[in-house]
Amino acid sequence: MVPHTGKAPCTDTVKPVNQPEPVAVKEDPGPVPLTLNRRPVEAIRDRWRIDDEWWRPNPVSRLYFAVTLAGGRCLVIYKDLLTNRWYRQPY
Amino acid sequence: MMKILCILLPHFVLTCELHRRPGLEGRPVVVFTPGPGTGRVLDFSPELDGLEPGMPLEQATALHGEVETISADSPHYREVFEQILDNLQRVSPLVEGAGAGTAYMSTEGLELLYPETARLTGAVRASVPAGFEVKLGMAAGKFPAYLAAGRSRPGECRSPGSDLRAFLKNIPCAELPVSARSRAKLVAFGIKTLGQAAAVPPAAMEAQFGPEGSLIHRLAAGIDETPLAPRPPREIITRSLEMESATALTEVLLGGFERLLLGIFSLLEPKNMGLSRADIWTRALNSECREKSVFFKSPAMEAGTALRRISQMMETWPQPGPVEFLGIRATGLGRPGARQKSLLPEVRSADHLLGEISQLELKLGGPQLFKFKEVEPWSRIPERRHVLTPLSR
């Protein structure tokens, strides 16, 4: 058996889940996504905005879109209104 | 409308004995069941007036001195009747046996097979072995069908007809299937026929006779809604043997039972079936029969197990004399019950697993296995809701 080192467990061993992934989106001035990774957006099923954690150094301000791509695939994407970057949101 | 056919076999027990002992033909015979004193009358020759089933044998022999008395062989009568019921079930699957010599059959669904009543009754008569008198009655309920059968002529299937009340009017109340106390009370009230009983308001009948009063009133009016309880198809294995020499020694009798059990289990083993109930019987040199049922909590799957149970039972089952014949009827067959195994065969397996996971973590320098945990399920930011935490924490 390997001897126990006696060290305390580290909190950085906690791993995040469902982290957003950067995506390439072509948008119109709305902003409304027109293509996602060069695939046309066929429909926008829903849209909402969250503004949170304003008390933190890195607040959260996002504009969400639930989209349907050509081919039928459904995704949730958002535009980070602070960095103007687009991400895909897994659940 | 569904009709019920009642099949009566008058003097069934006596006829069974006459089949086995043709020498008794034409002689006055009384079949009795052994009991306290000299026993009770079970059946008797029709020409012996004044006898009734249940009468003490002493009383019967006092009335008719020159009768031949025979000790009842109930297992044999039961076997014969079961065979008749098996035959009747080939005519209709809905057959109910209501005591030795009486059966009810539902005619529901038989219209295509037997368009005429005569064909149906012909098939029923053909199901009964020759030598037994068969009386048939058909009605909407069991009791009226029974009364009609009792009044049918040879070769006839009697029906109460369209006017049921007229048919029942003069039938004596003694034929009601109620307690002797209620029958005596009816006579005391002067109610001697079913017509008189039907004329009494039901409330008055219940006030005097309790719950039986309601039954008396309904039956007297010809209303019998008792459902037919069909006999389930069953497999019965019967084995018997004649001892080389009559004996009262328990060890020898057990040896005989062991032989019979080996024969029975040789049929059951290929089907993975066991014995859940067995009726064992013995017949002594003096023709007295003894019968007892043996039940097994869970089906006995081998002869040794069944024999141990029979051996225990025989310690408190005295025989009337040296036993000449013995037999077993396997009336309850079954399969061994399933057993639910523990879902956690090793109680400490979770502890062992966590120990192994900690060892892996120390060896590789960090946690390798994680679990999904809710942290802020209420958060509007999806990635804040859950995290992966090390399995060993």
Coordinates of C-alpha atoms in Angstrom, one line a residue:
Chain A
M1 CA 0.0 0.0 0.0
V2 CA 1.1 3.6 -0.7
P3 CA 1.7 5.5 2.7
H4 CA -0.6 8.4 3.4
T5 CA 1.4 11.7 3.0
G6 CA -0.8 13.4 5.7
K7 CA -1.5 16.4 3.4
A8 CA -4.8 18.1 3.6
P9 CA -7.1 17.8 0.5
C10 CA -6.9 20.9 -1.9
T11 CA -10.0 22.9 -2.8
D12 CA -8.8 23.4 -6.4
T13 CA -9.6 19.7 -6.9
V14 CA -13.2 20.9 -7.5
K15 CA -13.9 21.0 -11.3
P16 CA -16.4 23.1 -13.0
V17 CA -19.2 21.6 -15.2
N18 CA -21.0 22.9 -18.3
Q19 CA -18.4 25.6 -19.0
P20 CA -19.4 27.8 -22.0
E21 CA -17.5 27.2 -25.3
P22 CA -16.5 30.0 -27.6
V23 CA -18.2 29.9 -31.1
A24 CA -18.0 32.0 -34.2
V25 CA -21.2 33.9 -34.9
K26 CA -22.1 36.2 -37.7
E27 CA -24.6 38.7 -36.4
D28 CA -26.7 41.6 -37.6
P29 CA -26.9 45.0 -35.7
G30 CA -29.8 43.6 -33.4
P31 CA -27.7 41.8 -32.3
V32 CA -29.3 38.7 -33.8
P33 CA -27.2 35.7 -34.7
L34 CA -27.3 34.9 -38.4
T35 CA -24.8 32.0 -38.7
L36 CA -23.2 29.8 -36.1
N37 CA -19.8 28.3 -37.1
R38 CA -20.8 29.0 -40.7
R39 CA -24.2 27.2 -40.3
P40 CA -27.2 29.4 -40.9
V41 CA -29.6 30.0 -38.0
E42 CA -33.0 28.9 -39.2
A43 CA -35.0 30.1 -36.2
I44 CA -34.7 31.9 -32.9
R45 CA -37.0 30.1 -30.4
D46 CA -36.3 32.3 -27.4
R47 CA -34.1 35.1 -26.1
W48 CA -33.4 36.5 -22.6
R49 CA -30.8 38.5 -20.8
I50 CA -29.1 38.1 -17.4
D51 CA -27.2 40.7 -15.5
D52 CA -25.6 39.3 -12.4
E53 CA -22.8 39.5 -9.9
W54 CA -22.5 43.2 -10.4
W55 CA -20.7 43.4 -6.9
R56 CA -17.9 41.2 -8.1
P57 CA -14.8 42.4 -10.1
N58 CA -16.0 40.3 -13.1
P59 CA -19.8 40.9 -13.4
V60 CA -21.9 38.8 -15.7
S61 CA -23.9 40.4 -18.5
R62 CA -25.2 38.1 -21.2
L63 CA -27.8 38.0 -24.0
Y64 CA -29.1 34.5 -24.6
F65 CA -30.6 33.0 -27.7
A66 CA -32.2 29.6 -28.1
V67 CA -31.6 28.9 -31.8
T68 CA -32.4 26.2 -34.3
L69 CA -29.8 25.6 -37.0
A70 CA -30.5 24.5 -40.5
G71 CA -30.6 20.7 -40.2
G72 CA -32.7 20.9 -37.0
R73 CA -30.0 21.1 -34.3
C74 CA -31.1 23.2 -31.3
L75 CA -28.6 25.1 -29.2
V76 CA -28.4 27.8 -26.6
I77 CA -25.8 30.6 -27.3
Y78 CA -25.2 33.9 -25.7
K79 CA -23.3 37.1 -26.4
D80 CA -21.1 38.3 -23.5
L81 CA -22.1 42.0 -23.5
L82 CA -18.9 43.0 -21.7
T83 CA -16.5 41.3 -24.1
N84 CA -18.7 41.1 -27.2
R85 CA -17.8 37.5 -27.6
W86 CA -20.2 34.6 -28.5
Y87 CA -20.3 31.3 -26.5
R88 CA -22.3 28.1 -26.6
Q89 CA -24.0 27.3 -23.3
P90 CA -24.3 23.6 -22.4
Y91 CA -26.7 22.5 -19.6
Chain B
M1 CA -79.4 -16.3 -20.2
M2 CA -76.8 -18.5 -18.6
K3 CA -78.2 -21.7 -17.1
I4 CA -76.8 -24.1 -14.6
L5 CA -77.0 -27.8 -15.1
C6 CA -77.1 -29.8 -11.9
I7 CA -75.8 -33.4 -12.1
L8 CA -77.0 -35.6 -9.3
L9 CA -75.6 -39.1 -8.7
P10 CA -78.0 -40.6 -6.1
H11 CA -76.5 -43.2 -3.8
F12 CA -73.0 -42.4 -5.2
V13 CA -71.1 -43.9 -2.3
L14 CA -73.2 -47.1 -2.4
T15 CA -72.7 -47.4 -6.2
C16 CA -68.9 -47.1 -5.8
E17 CA -69.0 -50.0 -3.3
L18 CA -71.2 -52.1 -5.5
H19 CA -68.8 -51.6 -8.4
R20 CA -65.9 -52.9 -6.3
R21 CA -67.9 -55.7 -4.7
P22 CA -70.4 -57.1 -7.2
G23 CA -71.4 -59.7 -4.6
L24 CA -73.3 -57.1 -2.7
E25 CA -75.7 -56.5 -5.5
G26 CA -79.3 -57.1 -4.4
R27 CA -78.4 -57.1 -0.7
P28 CA -79.3 -54.4 1.8
V29 CA -76.1 -52.4 2.5
V30 CA -75.2 -49.5 4.8
V31 CA -72.0 -47.7 4.4
F32 CA -70.8 -45.9 7.5
T33 CA -68.1 -43.6 8.5
P34 CA -66.2 -44.6 11.7
G35 CA -66.6 -42.3 14.6
P36 CA -67.4 -42.1 18.2
G37 CA -69.4 -45.2 19.1
T38 CA -70.2 -47.4 16.2
G39 CA -70.1 -44.7 13.5
R40 CA -72.6 -42.7 11.4
V41 CA -74.5 -43.7 8.3
L42 CA -73.0 -42.3 5.0
D43 CA -75.1 -44.1 2.4
F44 CA -77.5 -47.0 2.2
S45 CA -79.5 -49.1 -0.2
P46 CA -82.7 -47.3 -1.4
E47 CA -85.0 -50.0 -0.2
L48 CA -84.0 -49.4 3.5
D49 CA -86.8 -47.1 4.8
G50 CA -86.3 -44.8 7.7
L51 CA -82.6 -44.3 7.3
E52 CA -80.9 -40.9 6.9
P53 CA -77.3 -39.9 6.3
G54 CA -75.7 -38.9 9.5
M55 CA -77.9 -41.3 11.6
P56 CA -76.0 -43.3 14.2
L57 CA -75.1 -46.8 12.8
E58 CA -76.6 -48.4 16.0
Q59 CA -79.9 -46.8 15.2
A60 CA -79.8 -47.9 11.6
T61 CA -79.0 -51.5 12.4
A62 CA -81.8 -51.5 15.1
L63 CA -84.2 -50.5 12.3
H64 CA -82.9 -53.1 9.8
G65 CA -81.2 -55.9 11.5
E66 CA -80.0 -57.9 8.5
V67 CA -78.0 -55.3 6.7
E68 CA -74.4 -55.6 5.4
T69 CA -72.3 -52.8 7.0
I70 CA -69.3 -51.5 5.2
S71 CA -66.8 -49.0 6.5
A72 CA -66.5 -46.0 4.1
D73 CA -63.4 -45.7 1.9
S74 CA -63.5 -42.0 1.4
P75 CA -60.2 -41.8 -0.6
H76 CA -61.7 -44.2 -3.2
Y77 CA -65.0 -42.3 -3.5
R78 CA -63.1 -39.1 -3.8
E79 CA -60.9 -40.5 -6.6
V80 CA -63.9 -41.8 -8.5
F81 CA -65.8 -38.5 -8.2
E82 CA -62.7 -36.5 -9.3
Q83 CA -62.5 -38.7 -12.3
I84 CA -66.1 -38.0 -13.1
L85 CA -65.5 -34.3 -12.7
D86 CA -62.5 -34.5 -15.0
N87 CA -64.8 -36.1 -17.6
L88 CA -67.4 -33.4 -17.1
Q89 CA -64.8 -30.7 -17.6
R90 CA -64.3 -32.1 -21.1
V91 CA -67.9 -31.1 -21.8
S92 CA -67.7 -27.7 -20.1
P93 CA -64.7 -26.2 -18.4
L94 CA -66.9 -24.6 -15.8
V95 CA -67.7 -27.5 -13.5
E96 CA -68.1 -27.3 -9.7
G97 CA -68.0 -30.4 -7.5
A98 CA -70.4 -29.9 -4.5
G99 CA -69.7 -33.0 -2.5
A100 CA -69.6 -36.6 -3.5
G101 CA -72.4 -37.2 -6.1
T102 CA -73.3 -33.6 -6.8
A103 CA -71.9 -31.4 -9.5
Y104 CA -72.9 -28.2 -11.2
M105 CA -72.0 -27.2 -14.7
S106 CA -72.4 -23.8 -16.4
T107 CA -73.9 -24.0 -19.9
E108 CA -72.5 -20.6 -20.8
G109 CA -70.8 -20.6 -24.2
L110 CA -71.9 -24.2 -25.1
E111 CA -74.6 -23.2 -27.5
L112 CA -72.5 -23.7 -30.6
L113 CA -71.1 -27.0 -29.4
Y114 CA -74.4 -28.3 -28.2
P115 CA -77.2 -26.5 -30.0
E116 CA -79.9 -28.7 -28.4
T117 CA -80.2 -29.5 -24.8
A118 CA -80.6 -33.2 -25.6
R119 CA -77.0 -33.2 -27.1
L120 CA -75.6 -31.5 -24.0
T121 CA -77.3 -33.9 -21.6
G122 CA -76.2 -36.8 -23.7
A123 CA -72.6 -35.7 -23.5
V124 CA -73.0 -35.3 -19.7
R125 CA -74.5 -38.8 -19.3
A126 CA -71.6 -40.2 -21.4
S127 CA -69.1 -38.6 -18.9
V128 CA -70.4 -40.7 -16.0
P129 CA -69.3 -44.3 -15.8
A130 CA -72.0 -47.0 -16.4
G131 CA -73.8 -48.2 -13.3
F132 CA -74.3 -44.7 -11.8
E133 CA -77.8 -43.3 -11.9
V134 CA -77.7 -39.8 -13.3
K135 CA -80.4 -37.2 -12.6
L136 CA -80.2 -33.8 -14.4
G137 CA -81.9 -30.5 -13.7
M138 CA -81.4 -27.1 -15.4
A139 CA -82.3 -23.7 -14.1
A140 CA -81.0 -20.2 -13.8
G141 CA -79.6 -20.8 -10.3
K142 CA -77.9 -23.7 -8.5
F143 CA -80.6 -24.3 -5.9
P144 CA -83.5 -24.5 -8.4
A145 CA -81.4 -26.6 -10.6
Y146 CA -80.7 -29.0 -7.7
L147 CA -84.4 -29.2 -6.9
A148 CA -85.2 -29.9 -10.5
A149 CA -82.5 -32.6 -10.8
G150 CA -83.9 -34.3 -7.6
R151 CA -87.3 -34.5 -9.3
S152 CA -86.2 -35.6 -12.7
R153 CA -87.2 -39.0 -14.2
P154 CA -84.7 -41.4 -15.7
G155 CA -83.3 -40.0 -19.0
E156 CA -85.0 -36.6 -18.4
C157 CA -83.4 -33.2 -17.8
R158 CA -86.0 -31.4 -15.7
S159 CA -86.4 -27.7 -15.7
P160 CA -88.6 -25.6 -13.4
G161 CA -90.4 -24.1 -16.4
S162 CA -91.5 -20.6 -16.8
D163 CA -93.5 -20.5 -13.5
L164 CA -90.7 -21.0 -11.0
R165 CA -93.0 -20.2 -8.0
A166 CA -95.4 -22.9 -9.0
F167 CA -92.6 -25.4 -9.2
L168 CA -91.3 -24.5 -5.8
K169 CA -94.6 -24.0 -4.1
N170 CA -95.0 -27.5 -2.6
I171 CA -91.4 -28.5 -2.1
P172 CA -90.7 -29.1 1.6
C173 CA -88.5 -26.7 3.5
A174 CA -86.4 -29.6 4.6
E175 CA -84.6 -29.3 1.3
L176 CA -83.3 -25.8 2.0
P177 CA -79.5 -25.7 2.4
V178 CA -79.6 -24.0 5.8
S179 CA -78.8 -25.0 9.3
A180 CA -80.7 -27.8 11.1
R181 CA -81.7 -25.2 13.7
S182 CA -83.3 -23.0 11.1
R183 CA -85.1 -26.0 9.5
A184 CA -86.5 -27.0 12.9
K185 CA -87.6 -23.4 13.6
L186 CA -89.4 -23.2 10.2
V187 CA -91.4 -26.4 11.2
A188 CA -92.1 -24.9 14.6
F189 CA -93.6 -21.8 12.9
G190 CA -95.7 -24.1 10.7
I191 CA -93.8 -23.1 7.5
K192 CA -93.4 -26.5 5.8
T193 CA -93.1 -25.6 2.1
L194 CA -91.1 -23.2 0.1
G195 CA -94.3 -21.5 -1.1
Q196 CA -95.2 -20.7 2.5
A197 CA -91.7 -19.5 3.2
A198 CA -91.7 -17.2 0.1
A199 CA -95.0 -15.7 1.3
V200 CA -93.4 -14.4 4.6
P201 CA -92.1 -10.9 4.2
P202 CA -88.3 -10.8 4.1
A203 CA -88.0 -8.5 7.0
A204 CA -90.0 -10.9 9.2
M205 CA -87.8 -13.8 8.0
E206 CA -84.6 -11.9 8.9
A207 CA -86.0 -10.9 12.3
Q208 CA -86.6 -14.5 13.3
F209 CA -83.7 -16.3 11.5
G210 CA -81.0 -13.6 11.2
P211 CA -78.9 -13.6 8.1
E212 CA -80.2 -17.1 7.2
G213 CA -83.7 -15.6 7.0
S214 CA -82.7 -13.5 4.0
L215 CA -81.2 -16.6 2.4
I216 CA -84.3 -18.7 3.1
H217 CA -86.6 -16.0 1.6
R218 CA -84.5 -15.7 -1.6
L219 CA -84.2 -19.5 -2.1
A220 CA -87.9 -20.1 -1.4
A221 CA -88.6 -17.5 -4.2
G222 CA -86.1 -19.4 -6.5
I223 CA -83.5 -16.7 -6.4
D224 CA -80.0 -18.2 -6.1
E225 CA -77.3 -15.8 -7.1
T226 CA -74.5 -18.0 -5.7
P227 CA -71.8 -18.0 -8.4
L228 CA -70.5 -21.2 -9.8
A229 CA -67.0 -21.8 -8.4
P230 CA -65.3 -23.6 -11.3
R231 CA -62.9 -26.4 -10.4
P232 CA -59.5 -25.4 -11.5
P233 CA -57.6 -27.8 -13.7
R234 CA -55.1 -29.6 -11.6
E235 CA -52.7 -32.3 -11.7
I236 CA -53.1 -35.1 -9.2
I237 CA -50.7 -38.0 -8.9
T238 CA -52.0 -41.0 -7.1
R239 CA -49.9 -44.0 -6.0
S240 CA -50.9 -46.9 -3.8
L241 CA -49.6 -50.3 -2.8
E242 CA -50.6 -53.5 -1.1
M243 CA -48.4 -54.6 1.8
E244 CA -46.9 -58.0 1.4
S245 CA -48.3 -58.8 4.9
A246 CA -50.6 -56.5 6.9
T247 CA -48.6 -54.7 9.6
A248 CA -49.0 -52.1 12.2
L249 CA -45.3 -51.4 12.5
T250 CA -44.6 -47.7 11.7
E251 CA -41.2 -48.4 10.3
V252 CA -42.6 -50.9 7.7
L253 CA -45.4 -48.4 6.8
L254 CA -42.9 -45.7 6.3
G255 CA -40.9 -48.0 4.0
G256 CA -44.1 -48.3 2.0
F257 CA -44.6 -44.6 1.9
E258 CA -41.0 -44.1 0.8
R259 CA -41.6 -46.4 -2.2
L260 CA -44.7 -44.4 -3.2
L261 CA -42.9 -41.0 -2.7
L262 CA -40.0 -42.2 -4.9
G263 CA -42.5 -43.0 -7.6
I264 CA -44.2 -39.6 -7.3
F265 CA -41.0 -37.6 -7.2
S266 CA -39.6 -39.4 -10.3
L267 CA -42.5 -37.7 -12.2
L268 CA -42.0 -34.3 -10.4
E269 CA -38.3 -34.0 -10.7
P270 CA -38.0 -33.5 -14.5
K271 CA -40.5 -30.6 -14.2
N272 CA -38.7 -29.1 -11.2
M273 CA -41.8 -29.4 -9.2
G274 CA -42.3 -30.4 -5.6
L275 CA -45.0 -31.5 -3.2
S276 CA -47.0 -28.9 -1.3
R277 CA -49.9 -31.1 -0.2
A278 CA -50.4 -34.8 0.0
D279 CA -53.4 -36.9 1.2
I280 CA -52.1 -40.1 2.7
W281 CA -54.5 -43.0 3.5
T282 CA -54.3 -46.4 4.9
R283 CA -56.8 -49.3 4.9
A284 CA -56.6 -51.9 7.6
L285 CA -57.4 -55.6 7.5
N286 CA -60.8 -54.9 9.1
S287 CA -61.5 -52.6 6.1
E288 CA -61.3 -49.4 8.2
C289 CA -59.8 -46.5 6.3
R290 CA -57.8 -43.6 7.8
E291 CA -56.9 -40.5 5.8
K292 CA -54.9 -37.5 6.7
S293 CA -53.6 -34.5 4.7
V294 CA -50.0 -33.4 5.0
F295 CA -49.1 -29.8 4.1
F296 CA -45.6 -28.5 3.4
K297 CA -44.8 -24.8 4.1
S298 CA -42.6 -24.7 1.1
P299 CA -42.9 -27.5 -1.6
A300 CA -40.8 -30.5 -0.7
M301 CA -38.5 -31.1 -3.6
E302 CA -37.3 -34.6 -2.7
A303 CA -38.7 -37.8 -1.3
G304 CA -36.6 -37.6 1.9
T305 CA -38.0 -34.3 2.9
A306 CA -41.6 -35.4 2.4
L307 CA -40.9 -38.7 4.2
R308 CA -39.6 -36.9 7.3
R309 CA -42.8 -34.9 7.5
I310 CA -45.0 -38.0 7.1
S311 CA -42.9 -39.7 9.8
Q312 CA -43.6 -36.9 12.2
M313 CA -47.2 -37.0 11.4
M314 CA -47.5 -40.8 11.9
E315 CA -46.3 -40.4 15.5
T316 CA -49.8 -39.0 16.3
W317 CA -51.8 -41.0 13.8
P318 CA -52.8 -44.3 15.3
Q319 CA -54.0 -47.0 12.9
P320 CA -57.1 -49.1 13.6
G321 CA -55.3 -52.3 13.0
P322 CA -52.7 -54.0 10.8
V323 CA -52.6 -52.0 7.5
E324 CA -53.1 -53.9 4.3
F325 CA -53.2 -51.0 1.8
L326 CA -51.7 -47.6 1.8
G327 CA -51.6 -44.8 -0.7
I328 CA -50.6 -41.2 -1.4
R329 CA -52.5 -38.6 -3.5
A330 CA -50.3 -35.7 -4.4
T331 CA -53.0 -33.0 -4.6
G332 CA -50.8 -29.9 -4.3
L333 CA -47.9 -29.5 -6.6
G334 CA -45.7 -26.4 -6.7
R335 CA -42.3 -25.0 -7.5
P336 CA -39.8 -23.8 -4.9
G337 CA -40.4 -20.2 -4.0
A338 CA -38.0 -17.6 -5.2
R339 CA -35.6 -15.9 -2.7
Q340 CA -34.7 -12.3 -3.0
K341 CA -30.9 -12.0 -2.6
S342 CA -29.5 -9.1 -0.8
L343 CA -28.8 -6.1 -3.2
L344 CA -25.6 -5.5 -1.2
P345 CA -23.9 -8.8 -1.0
E346 CA -20.9 -7.3 0.7
V347 CA -22.0 -4.8 3.4
R348 CA -18.5 -3.2 3.6
S349 CA -18.0 -3.1 -0.2
A350 CA -18.5 0.7 -0.2
D351 CA -15.8 1.2 2.5
H352 CA -13.4 -1.0 0.5
L353 CA -14.2 1.0 -2.7
L354 CA -13.4 4.3 -1.0
G355 CA -10.2 2.9 0.3
E356 CA -9.1 1.8 -3.2
I357 CA -10.1 5.3 -4.6
S358 CA -7.9 7.0 -1.9
Q359 CA -5.0 4.7 -2.8
L360 CA -5.4 5.7 -6.5
E361 CA -5.4 9.3 -5.6
L362 CA -2.2 9.1 -3.5
K363 CA -0.5 7.1 -6.2
L364 CA -1.3 9.4 -9.1
G365 CA -1.0 12.6 -7.2
G366 CA -4.5 13.8 -7.4
P367 CA -8.2 12.8 -7.5
Q368 CA -9.1 10.6 -10.5
L369 CA -12.8 9.9 -9.9
F370 CA -15.3 12.6 -9.5
K371 CA -19.0 13.0 -8.6
F372 CA -21.6 15.4 -9.9
K373 CA -22.7 17.7 -7.1
E374 CA -25.3 20.5 -7.0
V375 CA -23.8 23.7 -5.6
E376 CA -26.1 26.6 -6.6
P377 CA -29.1 25.1 -8.3
W378 CA -30.9 28.4 -8.1
S379 CA -28.2 30.3 -10.0
R380 CA -29.2 32.1 -13.2
I381 CA -25.7 31.4 -14.5
P382 CA -25.9 27.7 -15.7
E383 CA -22.2 26.8 -15.1
R384 CA -22.5 27.8 -11.4
R385 CA -25.2 25.3 -10.6
H386 CA -23.1 22.1 -10.5
V387 CA -19.5 21.1 -10.0
L388 CA -17.4 17.9 -10.0
T389 CA -16.0 17.0 -6.6
P390 CA -13.6 14.2 -5.9
L391 CA -15.4 10.9 -5.1
S392 CA -13.4 10.3 -2.0
R393 CA -14.4 13.6 -0.3

